[in-house]
Amino acid sequence: MFRLVTVAGRAALEHDGGWYDLGQLTGDEAFSAPAGALAHHGALHELSERCAERPPDGRLADVTLGPPVPDARQVFGIGLNYRSHAAESGMELPPAPLTFTKFPSCLAGPTTDVRLSGDTVDYEAEVVVVIGADCRHVPEDRAWAVVVGITAGQDISDRHVQLSGSPPQFSLGKSFTSYGPTGPAVVSVDAFADADDIALSCEVWGGAVQQASTAQLIFTVPQLVSYLSSICTLYPGDLIFTGTPDGVGMARGRFLAPGDVIVTRVDGVGELRNRCVGPDEEEH
Ligand code: ZN
């Protein structure tokens, strides 16, 4: 099992509160690029065990982590993948995974500020699947074998931009810079007791707003990987935002405002804590 993070844009392994630069640990700079490290994920398990034998390059508490896969080649988002969220949105269940893209330039770290683009910006807590192999036409029963790990994600969405087209085109409204917080780590699949039943939650305005498990997904992770790979070639480091459960702000009639803090938790992964800032406010 391993936990992959990035420190100053370089891939590192997390072990016992410390971080270990992968380029240093392996003597191979190919490992310092996160997608490069994920392409060799077989070695990451063994390298993670080796961490116990040496002092870390630093403590996690002393650094600001970046998005664990800042160099993802493709970032897929899945809409309406929980019955509860489709119902609160007043939408019919999609017959196939309703897929959009979050352009990779929107990816942000676990504590990056979210720069609000307007007054209809919303949160969506999601479990994010990270691909670990070049693959096409993956059958469902082989799908977990091409998934290297799991991370937490926020599919921040400007509802006005997302829904104003006719027909609506989701991708740009979900791709403003900083609208893809991810992290804090990519956690290998073997760390989960049941990878098809991972709990996620979201807290904002001082209370819980979303709570669910991936056991409730309409299209499961194997179905998503199989479907997407029947159309696109998938690459190491590609991300799939698997969808959000009910409880989003749009259904509550309340949107994000400067000063709000979004806390996103995925069991076995950890937490994202992102503060919202206005268009002209200084960011951290
Ligand atoms: Zn979403």
CSV table of C-alpha atoms and ligand atoms in Angstrom, one decimal:
chain,number,residue,atom,x,y,z
A,1,MET,CA,0.0,0.0,0.0
A,2,PHE,CA,1.2,3.6,-0.6
A,3,ARG,CA,0.1,7.2,-0.4
A,4,LEU,CA,1.4,9.4,-3.2
A,5,VAL,CA,1.6,13.2,-2.6
A,6,THR,CA,3.2,16.1,-4.3
A,7,VAL,CA,5.5,18.6,-2.6
A,8,ALA,CA,6.6,21.6,-4.7
A,9,GLY,CA,5.3,19.8,-7.8
A,10,ARG,CA,7.4,16.7,-7.2
A,11,ALA,CA,6.0,13.3,-6.5
A,12,ALA,CA,6.7,12.0,-3.0
A,13,LEU,CA,5.6,9.1,-0.8
A,14,GLU,CA,3.9,9.8,2.5
A,15,HIS,CA,4.9,7.6,5.4
A,16,ASP,CA,4.2,8.0,9.1
A,17,GLY,CA,3.8,11.8,9.0
A,18,GLY,CA,6.8,12.4,6.8
A,19,TRP,CA,7.4,12.8,3.0
A,20,TYR,CA,10.0,11.2,0.8
A,21,ASP,CA,10.9,12.7,-2.5
A,22,LEU,CA,10.6,9.9,-5.1
A,23,GLY,CA,13.4,11.2,-7.4
A,24,GLN,CA,15.7,11.1,-4.4
A,25,LEU,CA,14.4,7.8,-3.1
A,26,THR,CA,14.9,6.0,-6.5
A,27,GLY,CA,17.8,8.0,-7.9
A,28,ASP,CA,15.6,8.1,-11.0
A,29,GLU,CA,14.1,11.5,-12.0
A,30,ALA,CA,11.4,9.8,-14.0
A,31,PHE,CA,9.7,9.2,-10.7
A,32,SER,CA,9.6,12.8,-9.7
A,33,ALA,CA,6.7,13.5,-12.2
A,34,PRO,CA,3.5,12.3,-10.5
A,35,ALA,CA,2.1,10.7,-13.7
A,36,GLY,CA,5.5,9.1,-14.3
A,37,ALA,CA,5.5,7.7,-10.7
A,38,LEU,CA,2.0,6.3,-11.3
A,39,ALA,CA,3.1,4.6,-14.5
A,40,HIS,CA,5.5,2.6,-12.2
A,41,HIS,CA,3.0,2.0,-9.4
A,42,GLY,CA,4.1,-1.6,-8.9
A,43,ALA,CA,7.4,-0.2,-7.5
A,44,LEU,CA,5.7,2.3,-5.3
A,45,HIS,CA,4.4,-0.4,-2.9
A,46,GLU,CA,8.0,-1.7,-2.3
A,47,LEU,CA,9.4,1.9,-2.1
A,48,SER,CA,6.8,2.7,0.5
A,49,GLU,CA,8.1,-0.1,2.7
A,50,ARG,CA,11.7,1.2,2.2
A,51,CYS,CA,10.6,4.6,3.7
A,52,ALA,CA,10.5,3.0,7.2
A,53,GLU,CA,14.2,2.5,7.1
A,54,ARG,CA,15.3,6.1,6.6
A,55,PRO,CA,14.5,9.6,7.9
A,56,PRO,CA,12.0,11.6,5.8
A,57,ASP,CA,12.9,14.5,3.6
A,58,GLY,CA,10.5,16.6,5.6
A,59,ARG,CA,7.3,16.5,7.7
A,60,LEU,CA,3.9,16.7,6.0
A,61,ALA,CA,2.8,19.3,8.7
A,62,ASP,CA,5.5,21.7,7.4
A,63,VAL,CA,4.6,21.8,3.7
A,64,THR,CA,1.6,22.8,1.6
A,65,LEU,CA,0.7,19.8,-0.6
A,66,GLY,CA,-0.2,20.3,-4.2
A,67,PRO,CA,-2.7,18.3,-6.2
A,68,PRO,CA,-1.4,14.7,-6.1
A,69,VAL,CA,-1.6,14.4,-9.9
A,70,PRO,CA,-1.1,18.0,-11.3
A,71,ASP,CA,-0.1,16.6,-14.7
A,72,ALA,CA,-3.2,14.5,-15.4
A,73,ARG,CA,-3.6,14.1,-19.2
A,74,GLN,CA,-7.4,13.7,-19.0
A,75,VAL,CA,-9.9,14.6,-16.3
A,76,PHE,CA,-13.3,13.0,-16.7
A,77,GLY,CA,-16.4,14.1,-14.7
A,78,ILE,CA,-19.6,12.1,-14.3
A,79,GLY,CA,-22.9,13.9,-13.9
A,80,LEU,CA,-26.0,12.5,-12.1
A,81,ASN,CA,-24.3,9.3,-10.8
A,82,TYR,CA,-26.3,9.1,-7.5
A,83,ARG,CA,-30.0,8.7,-7.5
A,84,SER,CA,-30.4,11.1,-4.6
A,85,HIS,CA,-28.6,13.9,-6.6
A,86,ALA,CA,-30.5,13.2,-9.8
A,87,ALA,CA,-33.8,13.5,-7.8
A,88,GLU,CA,-32.9,16.8,-6.1
A,89,SER,CA,-31.8,18.2,-9.5
A,90,GLY,CA,-35.2,17.1,-11.1
A,91,MET,CA,-33.3,15.2,-13.8
A,92,GLU,CA,-34.0,11.7,-15.3
A,93,LEU,CA,-31.5,9.0,-14.6
A,94,PRO,CA,-29.0,8.9,-17.6
A,95,PRO,CA,-29.0,5.7,-19.6
A,96,ALA,CA,-25.2,5.8,-19.9
A,97,PRO,CA,-22.6,7.7,-17.8
A,98,LEU,CA,-23.2,11.4,-18.4
A,99,THR,CA,-19.6,12.5,-19.1
A,100,PHE,CA,-18.0,15.9,-19.2
A,101,THR,CA,-14.4,17.1,-18.8
A,102,LYS,CA,-12.8,19.2,-16.2
A,103,PHE,CA,-9.9,20.7,-18.2
A,104,PRO,CA,-6.7,19.8,-16.3
A,105,SER,CA,-5.8,23.5,-15.8
A,106,CYS,CA,-8.5,23.6,-13.1
A,107,LEU,CA,-6.7,21.2,-10.8
A,108,ALA,CA,-5.8,22.6,-7.4
A,109,GLY,CA,-4.4,21.3,-4.1
A,110,PRO,CA,-6.1,20.1,-1.0
A,111,THR,CA,-5.8,23.5,0.7
A,112,THR,CA,-5.8,25.8,-2.4
A,113,ASP,CA,-8.2,28.8,-2.3
A,114,VAL,CA,-11.2,28.5,-4.7
A,115,ARG,CA,-11.5,31.8,-6.6
A,116,LEU,CA,-15.2,32.3,-7.1
A,117,SER,CA,-16.3,33.3,-10.6
A,118,GLY,CA,-19.7,34.6,-9.7
A,119,ASP,CA,-22.6,34.2,-7.2
A,120,THR,CA,-23.9,30.8,-8.3
A,121,VAL,CA,-20.8,28.7,-7.5
A,122,ASP,CA,-21.4,25.3,-5.9
A,123,TYR,CA,-19.6,22.5,-4.2
A,124,GLU,CA,-19.7,18.8,-5.2
A,125,ALA,CA,-17.8,16.3,-3.0
A,126,GLU,CA,-16.6,13.3,-5.0
A,127,VAL,CA,-14.5,10.2,-4.9
A,128,VAL,CA,-11.9,10.4,-7.6
A,129,VAL,CA,-10.4,7.3,-9.4
A,130,VAL,CA,-6.8,7.5,-10.6
A,131,ILE,CA,-5.8,5.4,-13.6
A,132,GLY,CA,-2.4,3.6,-13.5
A,133,ALA,CA,-2.0,2.1,-17.0
A,134,ASP,CA,-2.3,2.8,-20.7
A,135,CYS,CA,-5.5,1.0,-21.6
A,136,ARG,CA,-8.4,0.6,-24.0
A,137,HIS,CA,-11.5,-1.6,-24.0
A,138,VAL,CA,-11.1,-2.7,-20.4
A,139,PRO,CA,-13.8,-5.2,-19.4
A,140,GLU,CA,-15.6,-4.5,-16.2
A,141,ASP,CA,-14.1,-7.5,-14.4
A,142,ARG,CA,-10.6,-6.2,-15.1
A,143,ALA,CA,-11.3,-2.6,-14.4
A,144,TRP,CA,-9.9,-2.4,-10.9
A,145,ALA,CA,-6.6,-3.7,-12.2
A,146,VAL,CA,-6.0,-0.5,-14.2
A,147,VAL,CA,-7.0,1.7,-11.3
A,148,VAL,CA,-3.9,2.7,-9.3
A,149,GLY,CA,-5.6,4.5,-6.5
A,150,ILE,CA,-8.3,6.8,-5.0
A,151,THR,CA,-8.2,10.4,-4.0
A,152,ALA,CA,-10.8,13.1,-2.8
A,153,GLY,CA,-12.0,15.7,-5.2
A,154,GLN,CA,-14.3,18.8,-5.3
A,155,ASP,CA,-16.1,19.3,-8.6
A,156,ILE,CA,-16.6,23.1,-8.1
A,157,SER,CA,-19.3,24.3,-10.5
A,158,ASP,CA,-20.4,27.7,-11.7
A,159,ARG,CA,-24.1,26.7,-12.2
A,160,HIS,CA,-24.9,29.7,-14.4
A,161,VAL,CA,-22.1,28.9,-16.8
A,162,GLN,CA,-22.8,25.1,-16.6
A,163,LEU,CA,-26.5,25.3,-17.4
A,164,SER,CA,-26.9,28.4,-19.6
A,165,GLY,CA,-26.3,26.7,-23.0
A,166,SER,CA,-29.0,25.1,-25.0
A,167,PRO,CA,-28.3,22.2,-24.8
A,168,PRO,CA,-26.1,22.8,-21.7
A,169,GLN,CA,-22.4,22.1,-21.9
A,170,PHE,CA,-21.0,21.3,-18.5
A,171,SER,CA,-17.2,21.4,-19.1
A,172,LEU,CA,-16.3,25.2,-18.9
A,173,GLY,CA,-18.5,25.9,-15.9
A,174,LYS,CA,-16.6,23.2,-14.0
A,175,SER,CA,-13.1,24.3,-15.3
A,176,PHE,CA,-12.4,27.8,-13.9
A,177,THR,CA,-8.9,27.9,-12.5
A,178,SER,CA,-8.9,26.3,-9.0
A,179,TYR,CA,-12.3,24.5,-9.5
A,180,GLY,CA,-10.7,21.1,-9.2
A,181,PRO,CA,-9.3,20.7,-5.6
A,182,THR,CA,-7.9,17.1,-5.2
A,183,GLY,CA,-5.8,15.2,-2.7
A,184,PRO,CA,-4.4,15.1,-0.1
A,185,ALA,CA,-2.9,11.9,-1.5
A,186,VAL,CA,-3.5,9.2,-4.1
A,187,VAL,CA,-4.1,6.1,-1.9
A,188,SER,CA,-3.5,2.7,-3.5
A,189,VAL,CA,-6.6,0.5,-4.0
A,190,ASP,CA,-5.2,-2.3,-1.7
A,191,ALA,CA,-5.5,0.1,1.3
A,192,PHE,CA,-9.4,-0.1,1.1
A,193,ALA,CA,-11.3,-2.9,2.7
A,194,ASP,CA,-13.9,-2.6,0.0
A,195,ALA,CA,-13.0,-0.3,-2.9
A,196,ASP,CA,-16.7,-0.4,-4.1
A,197,ASP,CA,-17.9,1.0,-0.8
A,198,ILE,CA,-16.0,4.2,0.1
A,199,ALA,CA,-17.6,6.8,2.3
A,200,LEU,CA,-17.5,10.5,1.3
A,201,SER,CA,-18.8,13.7,2.9
A,202,CYS,CA,-18.8,17.5,2.6
A,203,GLU,CA,-19.1,20.2,5.3
A,204,VAL,CA,-19.7,23.8,4.6
A,205,TRP,CA,-21.3,26.7,6.5
A,206,GLY,CA,-20.4,24.9,9.7
A,207,GLY,CA,-22.3,21.7,9.2
A,208,ALA,CA,-22.6,18.5,7.1
A,209,VAL,CA,-24.2,19.0,3.7
A,210,GLN,CA,-23.3,15.8,1.9
A,211,GLN,CA,-22.8,12.2,3.1
A,212,ALA,CA,-22.8,9.0,1.0
A,213,SER,CA,-20.9,6.0,-0.1
A,214,THR,CA,-19.7,4.9,-3.5
A,215,ALA,CA,-21.8,1.7,-2.9
A,216,GLN,CA,-24.7,4.0,-4.0
A,217,LEU,CA,-23.2,4.9,-7.4
A,218,ILE,CA,-25.5,4.3,-10.3
A,219,PHE,CA,-22.6,3.5,-12.6
A,220,THR,CA,-19.9,1.7,-10.6
A,221,VAL,CA,-16.2,2.4,-10.9
A,222,PRO,CA,-15.7,-0.8,-13.1
A,223,GLN,CA,-18.6,0.3,-15.3
A,224,LEU,CA,-17.1,3.8,-15.6
A,225,VAL,CA,-13.6,2.6,-16.5
A,226,SER,CA,-15.0,0.1,-19.0
A,227,TYR,CA,-17.3,2.7,-20.6
A,228,LEU,CA,-14.7,5.5,-20.8
A,229,SER,CA,-12.0,3.1,-22.1
A,230,SER,CA,-14.4,1.9,-24.8
A,231,ILE,CA,-14.1,5.4,-26.3
A,232,CYS,CA,-10.9,7.0,-25.1
A,233,THR,CA,-7.5,5.5,-24.5
A,234,LEU,CA,-6.8,6.0,-20.8
A,235,TYR,CA,-3.3,7.0,-19.4
A,236,PRO,CA,-1.5,6.8,-16.1
A,237,GLY,CA,-2.6,9.7,-14.0
A,238,ASP,CA,-6.0,10.2,-15.7
A,239,LEU,CA,-8.7,11.2,-13.2
A,240,ILE,CA,-12.3,10.2,-13.1
A,241,PHE,CA,-14.5,12.3,-10.8
A,242,THR,CA,-17.2,9.7,-10.1
A,243,GLY,CA,-20.1,12.0,-9.3
A,244,THR,CA,-21.6,13.8,-6.3
A,245,PRO,CA,-24.5,12.7,-4.0
A,246,ASP,CA,-27.4,14.9,-2.9
A,247,GLY,CA,-27.0,18.0,-0.7
A,248,VAL,CA,-25.4,20.4,-3.2
A,249,GLY,CA,-26.0,24.2,-2.7
A,250,MET,CA,-28.2,24.5,-5.8
A,251,ALA,CA,-30.8,22.2,-4.3
A,252,ARG,CA,-30.6,24.3,-1.0
A,253,GLY,CA,-30.9,27.6,-2.8
A,254,ARG,CA,-27.6,28.7,-1.3
A,255,PHE,CA,-24.3,29.2,-3.1
A,256,LEU,CA,-20.6,29.7,-2.1
A,257,ALA,CA,-19.5,33.1,-0.9
A,258,PRO,CA,-16.1,34.6,-0.1
A,259,GLY,CA,-14.9,33.4,3.3
A,260,ASP,CA,-16.8,30.0,3.1
A,261,VAL,CA,-14.6,27.0,3.8
A,262,ILE,CA,-15.4,23.7,2.0
A,263,VAL,CA,-14.3,20.5,3.9
A,264,THR,CA,-14.4,17.4,1.8
A,265,ARG,CA,-13.6,14.0,3.3
A,266,VAL,CA,-13.1,10.6,1.7
A,267,ASP,CA,-12.6,7.7,4.1
A,268,GLY,CA,-9.1,6.2,3.9
A,269,VAL,CA,-7.8,9.2,1.9
A,270,GLY,CA,-8.2,12.2,4.2
A,271,GLU,CA,-9.6,15.7,3.8
A,272,LEU,CA,-9.6,18.8,1.5
A,273,ARG,CA,-10.0,22.1,3.2
A,274,ASN,CA,-10.6,24.9,0.6
A,275,ARG,CA,-11.4,28.5,1.4
A,276,CYS,CA,-13.5,30.6,-1.1
A,277,VAL,CA,-12.1,34.0,-2.1
A,278,GLY,CA,-13.7,36.7,-4.2
A,279,PRO,CA,-12.5,37.6,-7.7
A,280,ASP,CA,-10.1,40.3,-6.5
A,281,GLU,CA,-9.1,39.0,-3.1
A,282,GLU,CA,-5.5,37.8,-2.5
A,283,GLU,CA,-5.1,34.0,-2.6
A,284,HIS,CA,-3.0,31.7,-0.5
B,1,ZN,ZN,-19.7,16.5,-10.2
